[in-house]
PDB file of C-alpha atoms in Angstrom:
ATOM      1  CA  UNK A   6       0.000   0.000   0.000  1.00 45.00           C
ATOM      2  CA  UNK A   7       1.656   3.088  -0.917  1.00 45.00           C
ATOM      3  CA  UNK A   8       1.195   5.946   1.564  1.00 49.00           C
ATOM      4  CA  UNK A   9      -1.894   7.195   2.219  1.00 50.00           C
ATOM      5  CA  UNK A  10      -0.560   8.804   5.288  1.00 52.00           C
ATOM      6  CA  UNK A  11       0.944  11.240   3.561  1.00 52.00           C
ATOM      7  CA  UNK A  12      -2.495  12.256   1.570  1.00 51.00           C
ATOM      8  CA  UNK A  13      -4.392  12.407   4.964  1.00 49.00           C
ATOM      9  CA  UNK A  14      -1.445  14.976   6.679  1.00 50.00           C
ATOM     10  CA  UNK A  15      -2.280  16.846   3.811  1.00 47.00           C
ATOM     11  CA  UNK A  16      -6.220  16.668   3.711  1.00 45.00           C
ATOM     12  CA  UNK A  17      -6.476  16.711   7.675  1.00 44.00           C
ATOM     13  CA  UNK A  18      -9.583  16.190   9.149  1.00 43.00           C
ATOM     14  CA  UNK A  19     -12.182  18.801   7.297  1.00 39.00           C
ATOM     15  CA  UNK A  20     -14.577  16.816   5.119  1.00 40.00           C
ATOM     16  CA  UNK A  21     -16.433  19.893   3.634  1.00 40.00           C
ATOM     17  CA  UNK A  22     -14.195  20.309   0.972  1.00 46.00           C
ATOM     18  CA  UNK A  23     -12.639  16.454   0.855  1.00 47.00           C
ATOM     19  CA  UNK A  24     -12.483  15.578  -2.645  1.00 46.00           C
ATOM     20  CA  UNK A  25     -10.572  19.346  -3.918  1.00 48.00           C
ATOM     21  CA  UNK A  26      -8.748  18.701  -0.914  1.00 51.00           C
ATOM     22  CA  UNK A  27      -7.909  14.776  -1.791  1.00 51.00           C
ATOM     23  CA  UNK A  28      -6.646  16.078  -5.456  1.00 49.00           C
ATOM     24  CA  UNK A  29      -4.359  18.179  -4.546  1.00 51.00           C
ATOM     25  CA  UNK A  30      -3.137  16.364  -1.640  1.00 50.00           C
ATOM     26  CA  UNK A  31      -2.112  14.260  -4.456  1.00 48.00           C
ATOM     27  CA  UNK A  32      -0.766  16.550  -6.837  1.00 50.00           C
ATOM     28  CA  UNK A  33       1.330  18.410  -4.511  1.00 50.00           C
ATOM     29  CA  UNK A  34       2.673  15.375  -1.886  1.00 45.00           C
ATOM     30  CA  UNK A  35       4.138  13.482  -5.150  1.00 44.00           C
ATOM     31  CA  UNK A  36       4.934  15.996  -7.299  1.00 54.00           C
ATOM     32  CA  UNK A  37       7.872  15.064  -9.800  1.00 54.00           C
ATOM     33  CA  UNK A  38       6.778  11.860  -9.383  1.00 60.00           C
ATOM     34  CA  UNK A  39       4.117  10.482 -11.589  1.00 61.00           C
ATOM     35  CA  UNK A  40       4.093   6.727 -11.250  1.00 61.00           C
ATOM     36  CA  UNK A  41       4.025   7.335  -7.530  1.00 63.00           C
ATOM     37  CA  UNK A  42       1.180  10.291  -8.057  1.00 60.00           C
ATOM     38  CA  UNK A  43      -0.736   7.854 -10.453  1.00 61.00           C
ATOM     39  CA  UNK A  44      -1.108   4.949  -8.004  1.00 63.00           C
ATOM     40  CA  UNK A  45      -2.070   6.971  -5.184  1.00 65.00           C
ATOM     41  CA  UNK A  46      -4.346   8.680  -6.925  1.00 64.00           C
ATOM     42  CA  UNK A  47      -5.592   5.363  -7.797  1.00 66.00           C
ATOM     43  CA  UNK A  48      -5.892   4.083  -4.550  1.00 69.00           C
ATOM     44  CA  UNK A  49      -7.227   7.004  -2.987  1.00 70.00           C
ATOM     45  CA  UNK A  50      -9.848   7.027  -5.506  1.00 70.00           C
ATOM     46  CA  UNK A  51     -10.773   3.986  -5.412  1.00 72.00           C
ATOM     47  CA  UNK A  52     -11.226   3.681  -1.344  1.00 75.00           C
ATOM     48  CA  UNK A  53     -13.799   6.537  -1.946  1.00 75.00           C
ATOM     49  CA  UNK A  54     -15.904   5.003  -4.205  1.00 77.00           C
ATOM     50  CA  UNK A  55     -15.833   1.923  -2.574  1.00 75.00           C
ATOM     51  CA  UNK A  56     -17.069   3.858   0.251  1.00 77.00           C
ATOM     52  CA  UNK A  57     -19.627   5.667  -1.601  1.00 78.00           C
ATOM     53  CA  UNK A  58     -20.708   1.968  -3.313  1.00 74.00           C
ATOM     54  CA  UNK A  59     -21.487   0.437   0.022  1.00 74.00           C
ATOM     55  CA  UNK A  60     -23.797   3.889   1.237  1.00 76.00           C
ATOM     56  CA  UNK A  61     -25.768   3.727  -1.719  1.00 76.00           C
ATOM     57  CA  UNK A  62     -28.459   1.687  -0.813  1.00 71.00           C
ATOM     58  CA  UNK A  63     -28.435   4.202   2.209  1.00 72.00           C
ATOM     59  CA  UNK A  64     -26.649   1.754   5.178  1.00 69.00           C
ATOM     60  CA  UNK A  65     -22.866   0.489   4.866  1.00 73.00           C
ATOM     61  CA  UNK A  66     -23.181  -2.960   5.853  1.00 73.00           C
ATOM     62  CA  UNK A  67     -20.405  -5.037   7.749  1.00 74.00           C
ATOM     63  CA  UNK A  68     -20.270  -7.532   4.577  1.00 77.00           C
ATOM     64  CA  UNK A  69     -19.607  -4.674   2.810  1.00 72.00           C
ATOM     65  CA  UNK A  70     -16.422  -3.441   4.177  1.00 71.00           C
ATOM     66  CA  UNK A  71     -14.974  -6.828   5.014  1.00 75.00           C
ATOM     67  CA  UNK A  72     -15.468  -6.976   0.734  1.00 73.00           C
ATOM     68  CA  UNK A  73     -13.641  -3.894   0.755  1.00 72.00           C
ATOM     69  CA  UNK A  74     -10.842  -5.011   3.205  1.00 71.00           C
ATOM     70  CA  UNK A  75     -10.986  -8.358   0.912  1.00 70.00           C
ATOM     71  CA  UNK A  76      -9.691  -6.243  -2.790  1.00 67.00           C
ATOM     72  CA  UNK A  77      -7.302  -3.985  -0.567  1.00 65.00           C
ATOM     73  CA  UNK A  78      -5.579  -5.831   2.375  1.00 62.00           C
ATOM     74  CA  UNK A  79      -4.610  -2.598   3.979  1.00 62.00           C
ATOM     75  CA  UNK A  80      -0.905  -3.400   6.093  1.00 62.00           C
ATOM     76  CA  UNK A  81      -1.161  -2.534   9.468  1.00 68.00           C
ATOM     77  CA  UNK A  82       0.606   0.247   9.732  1.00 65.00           C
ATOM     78  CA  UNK A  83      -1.755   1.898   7.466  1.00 61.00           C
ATOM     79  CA  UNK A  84      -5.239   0.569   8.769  1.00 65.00           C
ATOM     80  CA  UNK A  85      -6.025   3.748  10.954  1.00 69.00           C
ATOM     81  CA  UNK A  86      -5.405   5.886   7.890  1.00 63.00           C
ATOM     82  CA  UNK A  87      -7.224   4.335   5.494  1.00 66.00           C
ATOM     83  CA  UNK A  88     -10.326   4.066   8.226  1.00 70.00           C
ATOM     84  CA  UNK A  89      -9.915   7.583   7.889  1.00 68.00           C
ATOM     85  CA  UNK A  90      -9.971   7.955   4.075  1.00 67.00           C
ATOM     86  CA  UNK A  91     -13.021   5.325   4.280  1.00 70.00           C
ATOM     87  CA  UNK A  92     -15.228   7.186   6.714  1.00 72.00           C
ATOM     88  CA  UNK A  93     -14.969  10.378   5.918  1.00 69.00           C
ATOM     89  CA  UNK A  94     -16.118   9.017   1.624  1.00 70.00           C
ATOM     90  CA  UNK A  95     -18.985   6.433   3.113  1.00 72.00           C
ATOM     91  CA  UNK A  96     -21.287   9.870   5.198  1.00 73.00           C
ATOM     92  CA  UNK A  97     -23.053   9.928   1.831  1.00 70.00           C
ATOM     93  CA  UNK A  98     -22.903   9.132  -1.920  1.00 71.00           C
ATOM     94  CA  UNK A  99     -22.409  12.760  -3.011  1.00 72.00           C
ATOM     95  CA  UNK A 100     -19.466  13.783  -5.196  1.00 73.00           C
ATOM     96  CA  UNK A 101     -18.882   9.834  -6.742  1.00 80.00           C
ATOM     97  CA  UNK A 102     -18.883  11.301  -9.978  1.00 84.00           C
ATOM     98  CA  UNK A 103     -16.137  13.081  -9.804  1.00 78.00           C
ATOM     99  CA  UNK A 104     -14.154  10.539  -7.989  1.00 75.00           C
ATOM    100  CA  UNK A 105     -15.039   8.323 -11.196  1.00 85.00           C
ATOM    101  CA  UNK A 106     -14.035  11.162 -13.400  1.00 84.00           C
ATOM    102  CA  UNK A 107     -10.646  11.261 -11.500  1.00 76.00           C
ATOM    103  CA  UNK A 108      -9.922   7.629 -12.181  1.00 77.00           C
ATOM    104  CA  UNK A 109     -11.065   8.038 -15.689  1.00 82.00           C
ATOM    105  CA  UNK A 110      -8.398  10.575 -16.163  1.00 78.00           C
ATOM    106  CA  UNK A 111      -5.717   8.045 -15.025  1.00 70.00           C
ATOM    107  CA  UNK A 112      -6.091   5.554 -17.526  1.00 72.00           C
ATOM    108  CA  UNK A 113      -3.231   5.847 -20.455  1.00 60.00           C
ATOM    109  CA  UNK A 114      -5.750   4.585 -22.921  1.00 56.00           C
ATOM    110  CA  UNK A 115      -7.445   7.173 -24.477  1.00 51.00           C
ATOM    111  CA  UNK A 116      -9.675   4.666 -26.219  1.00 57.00           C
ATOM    112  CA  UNK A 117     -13.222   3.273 -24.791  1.00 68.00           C
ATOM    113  CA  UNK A 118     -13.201   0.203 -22.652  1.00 73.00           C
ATOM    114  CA  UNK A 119      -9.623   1.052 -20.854  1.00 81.00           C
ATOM    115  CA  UNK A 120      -8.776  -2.339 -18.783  1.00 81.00           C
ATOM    116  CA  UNK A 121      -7.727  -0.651 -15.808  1.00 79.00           C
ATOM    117  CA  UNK A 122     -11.581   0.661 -15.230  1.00 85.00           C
ATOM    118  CA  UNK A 123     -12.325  -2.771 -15.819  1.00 86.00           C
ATOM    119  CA  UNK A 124     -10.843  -3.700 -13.164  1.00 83.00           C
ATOM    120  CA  UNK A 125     -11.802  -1.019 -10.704  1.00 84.00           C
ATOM    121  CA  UNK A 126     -15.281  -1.563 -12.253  1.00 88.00           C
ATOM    122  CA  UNK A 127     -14.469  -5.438 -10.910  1.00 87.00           C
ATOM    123  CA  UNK A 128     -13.944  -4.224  -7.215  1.00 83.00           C
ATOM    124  CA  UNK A 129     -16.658  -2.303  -7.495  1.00 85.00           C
ATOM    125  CA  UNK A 130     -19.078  -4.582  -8.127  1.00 88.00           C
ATOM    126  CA  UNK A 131     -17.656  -7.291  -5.595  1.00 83.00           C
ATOM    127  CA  UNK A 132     -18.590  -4.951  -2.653  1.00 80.00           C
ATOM    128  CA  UNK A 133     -22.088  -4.331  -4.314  1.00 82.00           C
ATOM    129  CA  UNK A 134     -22.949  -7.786  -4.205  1.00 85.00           C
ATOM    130  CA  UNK A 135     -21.605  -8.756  -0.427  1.00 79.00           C
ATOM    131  CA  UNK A 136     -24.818  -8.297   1.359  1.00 77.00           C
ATOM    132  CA  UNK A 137     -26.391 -10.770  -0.943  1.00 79.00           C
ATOM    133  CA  UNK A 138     -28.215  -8.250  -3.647  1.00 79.00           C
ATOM    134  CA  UNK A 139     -27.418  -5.676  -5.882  1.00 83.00           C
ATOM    135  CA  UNK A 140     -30.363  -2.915  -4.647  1.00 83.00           C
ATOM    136  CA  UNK A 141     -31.544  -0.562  -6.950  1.00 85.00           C
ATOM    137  CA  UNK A 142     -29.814   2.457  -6.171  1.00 85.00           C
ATOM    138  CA  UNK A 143     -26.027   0.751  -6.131  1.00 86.00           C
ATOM    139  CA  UNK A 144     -26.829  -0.613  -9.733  1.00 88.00           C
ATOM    140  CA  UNK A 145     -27.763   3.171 -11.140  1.00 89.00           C
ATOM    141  CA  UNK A 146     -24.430   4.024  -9.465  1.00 88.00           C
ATOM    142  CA  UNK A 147     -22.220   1.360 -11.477  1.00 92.00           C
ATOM    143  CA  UNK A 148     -24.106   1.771 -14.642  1.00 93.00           C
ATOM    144  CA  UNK A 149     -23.020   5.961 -14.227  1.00 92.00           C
ATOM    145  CA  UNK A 150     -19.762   5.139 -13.321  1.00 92.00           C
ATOM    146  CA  UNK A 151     -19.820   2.573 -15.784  1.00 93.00           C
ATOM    147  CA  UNK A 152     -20.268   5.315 -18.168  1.00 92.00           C
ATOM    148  CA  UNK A 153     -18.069   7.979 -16.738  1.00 91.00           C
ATOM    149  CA  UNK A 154     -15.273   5.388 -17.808  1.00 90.00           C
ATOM    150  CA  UNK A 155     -16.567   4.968 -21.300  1.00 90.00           C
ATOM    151  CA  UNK A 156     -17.226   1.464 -21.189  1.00 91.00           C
ATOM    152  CA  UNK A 157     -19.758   0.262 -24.021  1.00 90.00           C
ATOM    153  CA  UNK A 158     -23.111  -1.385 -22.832  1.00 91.00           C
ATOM    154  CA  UNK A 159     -21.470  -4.659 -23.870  1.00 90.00           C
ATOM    155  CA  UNK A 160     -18.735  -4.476 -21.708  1.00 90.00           C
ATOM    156  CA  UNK A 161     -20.696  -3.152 -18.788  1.00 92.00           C
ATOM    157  CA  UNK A 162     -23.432  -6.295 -19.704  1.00 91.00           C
ATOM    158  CA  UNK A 163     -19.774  -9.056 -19.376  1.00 92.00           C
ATOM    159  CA  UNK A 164     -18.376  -7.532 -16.455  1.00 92.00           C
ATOM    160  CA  UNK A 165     -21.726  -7.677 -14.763  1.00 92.00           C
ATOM    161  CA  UNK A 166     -22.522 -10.909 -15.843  1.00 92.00           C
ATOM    162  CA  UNK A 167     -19.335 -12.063 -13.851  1.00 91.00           C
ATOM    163  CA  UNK A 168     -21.123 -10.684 -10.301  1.00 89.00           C
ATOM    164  CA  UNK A 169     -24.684 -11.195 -11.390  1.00 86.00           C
ATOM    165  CA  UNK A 170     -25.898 -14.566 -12.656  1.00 84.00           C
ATOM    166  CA  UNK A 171     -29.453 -14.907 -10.579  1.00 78.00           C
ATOM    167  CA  UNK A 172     -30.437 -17.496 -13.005  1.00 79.00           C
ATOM    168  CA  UNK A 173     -26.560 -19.111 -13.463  1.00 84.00           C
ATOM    169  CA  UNK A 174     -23.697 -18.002 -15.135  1.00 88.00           C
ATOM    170  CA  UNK A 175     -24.301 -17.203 -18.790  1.00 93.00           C
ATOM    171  CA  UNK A 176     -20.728 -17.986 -20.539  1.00 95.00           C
ATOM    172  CA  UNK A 177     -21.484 -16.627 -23.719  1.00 95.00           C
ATOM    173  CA  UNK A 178     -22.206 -12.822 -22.343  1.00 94.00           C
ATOM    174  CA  UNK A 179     -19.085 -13.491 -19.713  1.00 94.00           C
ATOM    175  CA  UNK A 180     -17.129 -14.193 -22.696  1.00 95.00           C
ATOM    176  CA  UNK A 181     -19.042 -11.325 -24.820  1.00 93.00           C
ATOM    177  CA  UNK A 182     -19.132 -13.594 -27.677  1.00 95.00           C
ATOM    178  CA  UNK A 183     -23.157 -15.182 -29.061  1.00 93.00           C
ATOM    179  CA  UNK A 184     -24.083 -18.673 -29.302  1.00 93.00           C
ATOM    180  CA  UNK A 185     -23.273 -19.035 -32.726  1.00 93.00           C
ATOM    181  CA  UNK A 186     -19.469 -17.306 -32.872  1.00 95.00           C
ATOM    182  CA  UNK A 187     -17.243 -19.946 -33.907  1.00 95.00           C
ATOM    183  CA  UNK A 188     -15.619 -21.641 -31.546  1.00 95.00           C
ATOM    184  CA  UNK A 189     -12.195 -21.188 -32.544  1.00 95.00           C
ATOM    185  CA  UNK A 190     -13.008 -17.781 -32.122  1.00 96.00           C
ATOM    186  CA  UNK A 191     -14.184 -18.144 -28.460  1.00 96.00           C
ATOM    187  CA  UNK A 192     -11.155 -19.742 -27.360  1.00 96.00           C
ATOM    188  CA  UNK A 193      -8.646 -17.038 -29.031  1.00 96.00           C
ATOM    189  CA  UNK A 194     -11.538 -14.277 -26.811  1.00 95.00           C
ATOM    190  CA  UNK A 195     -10.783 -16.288 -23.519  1.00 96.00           C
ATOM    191  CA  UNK A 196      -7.008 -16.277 -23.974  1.00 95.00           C
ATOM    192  CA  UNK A 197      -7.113 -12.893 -24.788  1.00 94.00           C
ATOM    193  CA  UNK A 198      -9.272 -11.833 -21.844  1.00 92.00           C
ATOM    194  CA  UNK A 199      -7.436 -14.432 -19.427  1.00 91.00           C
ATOM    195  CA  UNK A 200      -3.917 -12.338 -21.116  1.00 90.00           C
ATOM    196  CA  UNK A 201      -5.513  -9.369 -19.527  1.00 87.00           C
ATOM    197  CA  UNK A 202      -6.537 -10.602 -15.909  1.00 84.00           C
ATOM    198  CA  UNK A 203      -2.802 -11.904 -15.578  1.00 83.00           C
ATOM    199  CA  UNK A 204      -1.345 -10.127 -12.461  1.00 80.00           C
ATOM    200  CA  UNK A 205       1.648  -9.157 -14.372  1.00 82.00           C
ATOM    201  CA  UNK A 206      -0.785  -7.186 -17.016  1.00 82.00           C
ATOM    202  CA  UNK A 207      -2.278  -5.827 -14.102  1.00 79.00           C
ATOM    203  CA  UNK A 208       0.474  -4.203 -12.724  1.00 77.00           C
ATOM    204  CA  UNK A 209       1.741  -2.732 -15.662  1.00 78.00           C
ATOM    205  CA  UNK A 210      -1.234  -0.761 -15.651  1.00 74.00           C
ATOM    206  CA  UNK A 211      -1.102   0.575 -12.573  1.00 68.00           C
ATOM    207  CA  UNK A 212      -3.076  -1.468 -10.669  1.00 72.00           C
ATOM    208  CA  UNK A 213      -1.729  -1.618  -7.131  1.00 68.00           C
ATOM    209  CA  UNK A 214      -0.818  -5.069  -5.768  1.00 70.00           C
ATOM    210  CA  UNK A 215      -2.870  -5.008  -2.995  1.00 63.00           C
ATOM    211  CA  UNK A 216      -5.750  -4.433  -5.543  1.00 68.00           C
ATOM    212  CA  UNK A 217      -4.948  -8.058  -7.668  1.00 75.00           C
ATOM    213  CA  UNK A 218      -8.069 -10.614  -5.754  1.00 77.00           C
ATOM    214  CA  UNK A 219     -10.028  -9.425  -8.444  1.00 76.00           C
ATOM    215  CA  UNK A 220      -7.371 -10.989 -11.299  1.00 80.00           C
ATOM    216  CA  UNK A 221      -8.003 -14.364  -9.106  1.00 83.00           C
ATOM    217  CA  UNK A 222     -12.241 -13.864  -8.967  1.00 85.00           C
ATOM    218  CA  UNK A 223     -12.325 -12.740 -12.863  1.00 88.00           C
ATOM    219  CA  UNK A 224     -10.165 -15.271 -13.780  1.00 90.00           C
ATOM    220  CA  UNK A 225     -12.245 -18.000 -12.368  1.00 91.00           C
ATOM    221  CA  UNK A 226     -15.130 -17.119 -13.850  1.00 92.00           C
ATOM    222  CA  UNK A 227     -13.806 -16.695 -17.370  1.00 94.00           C
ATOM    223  CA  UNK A 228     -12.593 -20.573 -16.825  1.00 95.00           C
ATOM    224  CA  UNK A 229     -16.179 -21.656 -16.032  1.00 94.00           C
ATOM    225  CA  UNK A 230     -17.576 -19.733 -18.842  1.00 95.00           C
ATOM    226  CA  UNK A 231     -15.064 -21.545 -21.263  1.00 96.00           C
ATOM    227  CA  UNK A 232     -15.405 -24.744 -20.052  1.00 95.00           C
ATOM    228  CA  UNK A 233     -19.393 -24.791 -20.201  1.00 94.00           C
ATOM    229  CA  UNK A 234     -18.856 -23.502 -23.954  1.00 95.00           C
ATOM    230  CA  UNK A 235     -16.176 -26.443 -24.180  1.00 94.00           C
ATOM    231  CA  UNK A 236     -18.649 -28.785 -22.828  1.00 93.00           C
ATOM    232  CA  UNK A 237     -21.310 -28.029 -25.188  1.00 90.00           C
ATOM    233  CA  UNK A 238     -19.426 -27.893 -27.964  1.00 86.00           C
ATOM    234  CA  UNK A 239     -18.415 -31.855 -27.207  1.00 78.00           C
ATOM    235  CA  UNK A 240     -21.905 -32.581 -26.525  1.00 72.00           C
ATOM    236  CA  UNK A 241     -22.883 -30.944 -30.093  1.00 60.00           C
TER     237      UNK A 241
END
């Protein structure tokens, strides 16, 4: 965990102001630094709206911040600062916008559908689901941020389908191929997407390591998605 110390000293206390105050915290504490600046910036953002995700069905549940404390396994010597961080973003859902603007702004990708949103996108919707449902209100929230990061309803339709399978896991809208793509062509899209989730990739975007469960989670369900395509194509 890089230090988010540092960004509180700066910030202090005052919430009334807390998300001009976070951004320049980070521009000025890591100035002349921008890999540093980037991945704080990162986590910082990133703790907010994970904050902001669990309020928005109005209560912050327990399940929902030991799902946070499951994506970012906060060292010890940093626990009391990023309570801080936490509780000051959870008092309401105001401002998540721009925190997802923020973290737009750090991707390198200037296309649509930057991986590095996926995989905050990913986090996000692991602390959504941890009291059992995705409520109304949290699922406006990703679909916004979903397109505050410019990710296609496609995309946003495969990375929920990882989270939210009511009636079972649909492969073919995990793998965001159809039922009648060739198969050779589904196996070159799950190597490709399972080239992506590899922790290595991950990092070399910026992702911090205490961010890379979600590699593990998406991973596994982009192996049960191919091997239910692999089965029926035997069976076929």
């Amino acid at each position: 965990m890089l230090s988010i110390c540092k960004i509180l000293e700066a910030v202090g206390e005052a919430a009334q102001s807390f998300v001009s105050q976070i951004v320049e915290a980070v521009r000025t504490v890591f100035e002349g630094d921008p890999e540093t600046r980037r991945q704080v910036a990162f986590s910082v953002a990133v703790i907010a709206l994970s904050a902001k995700m669990a309020k928005a069905d109005g209560v912050v549940t327990q399940a929902e911040v030991s799902a946070f404390q499951e994506i970012f396994e906060i060292p010890q010597s940093e626990a009391e600062n990023v309570s801080k961080l936490y509780n000051l973003a959870k008092q309401d859902v105001a401002g998540y916008d721009v925190y997802a603007r923020r973290l737009s702004g750090l991707c390198s990708s200037v296309v649509s559908n930057c991986a590095l949103l996926e995989d905050v996108m990913d986090g996000l919707y692991h602390i959504a689901k941890a009291d059992g449902v995705i409520h109304e209100h949290e699922n406006v929230m990703l679909q916004h941020i979903g397109e505050i990061f410019g990710l296609d309803e496609e995309r946003l339709a495969q990375i929920a389908a990882r989270h939210v399978h009511p009636e079972g896991l649909d492969p073919f809208v995990v793998l965001g191929v159809t039922k009648s793509t060739p198969f050779d062509e589904i196996k070159r899209r799950y190597r490709e997407l399972a080239k992506k989730s590899h922790p290595d990739n991950l990092r070399a975007r910026g992702v911090p390591d205490e961010f890379m469960r979600i590699a593990g989670d998406r991973m596994a369900k982009l192996n049960l998605a191919f091997e239910a395509i692999e089965r029926l194509q035997v069976r076929a």
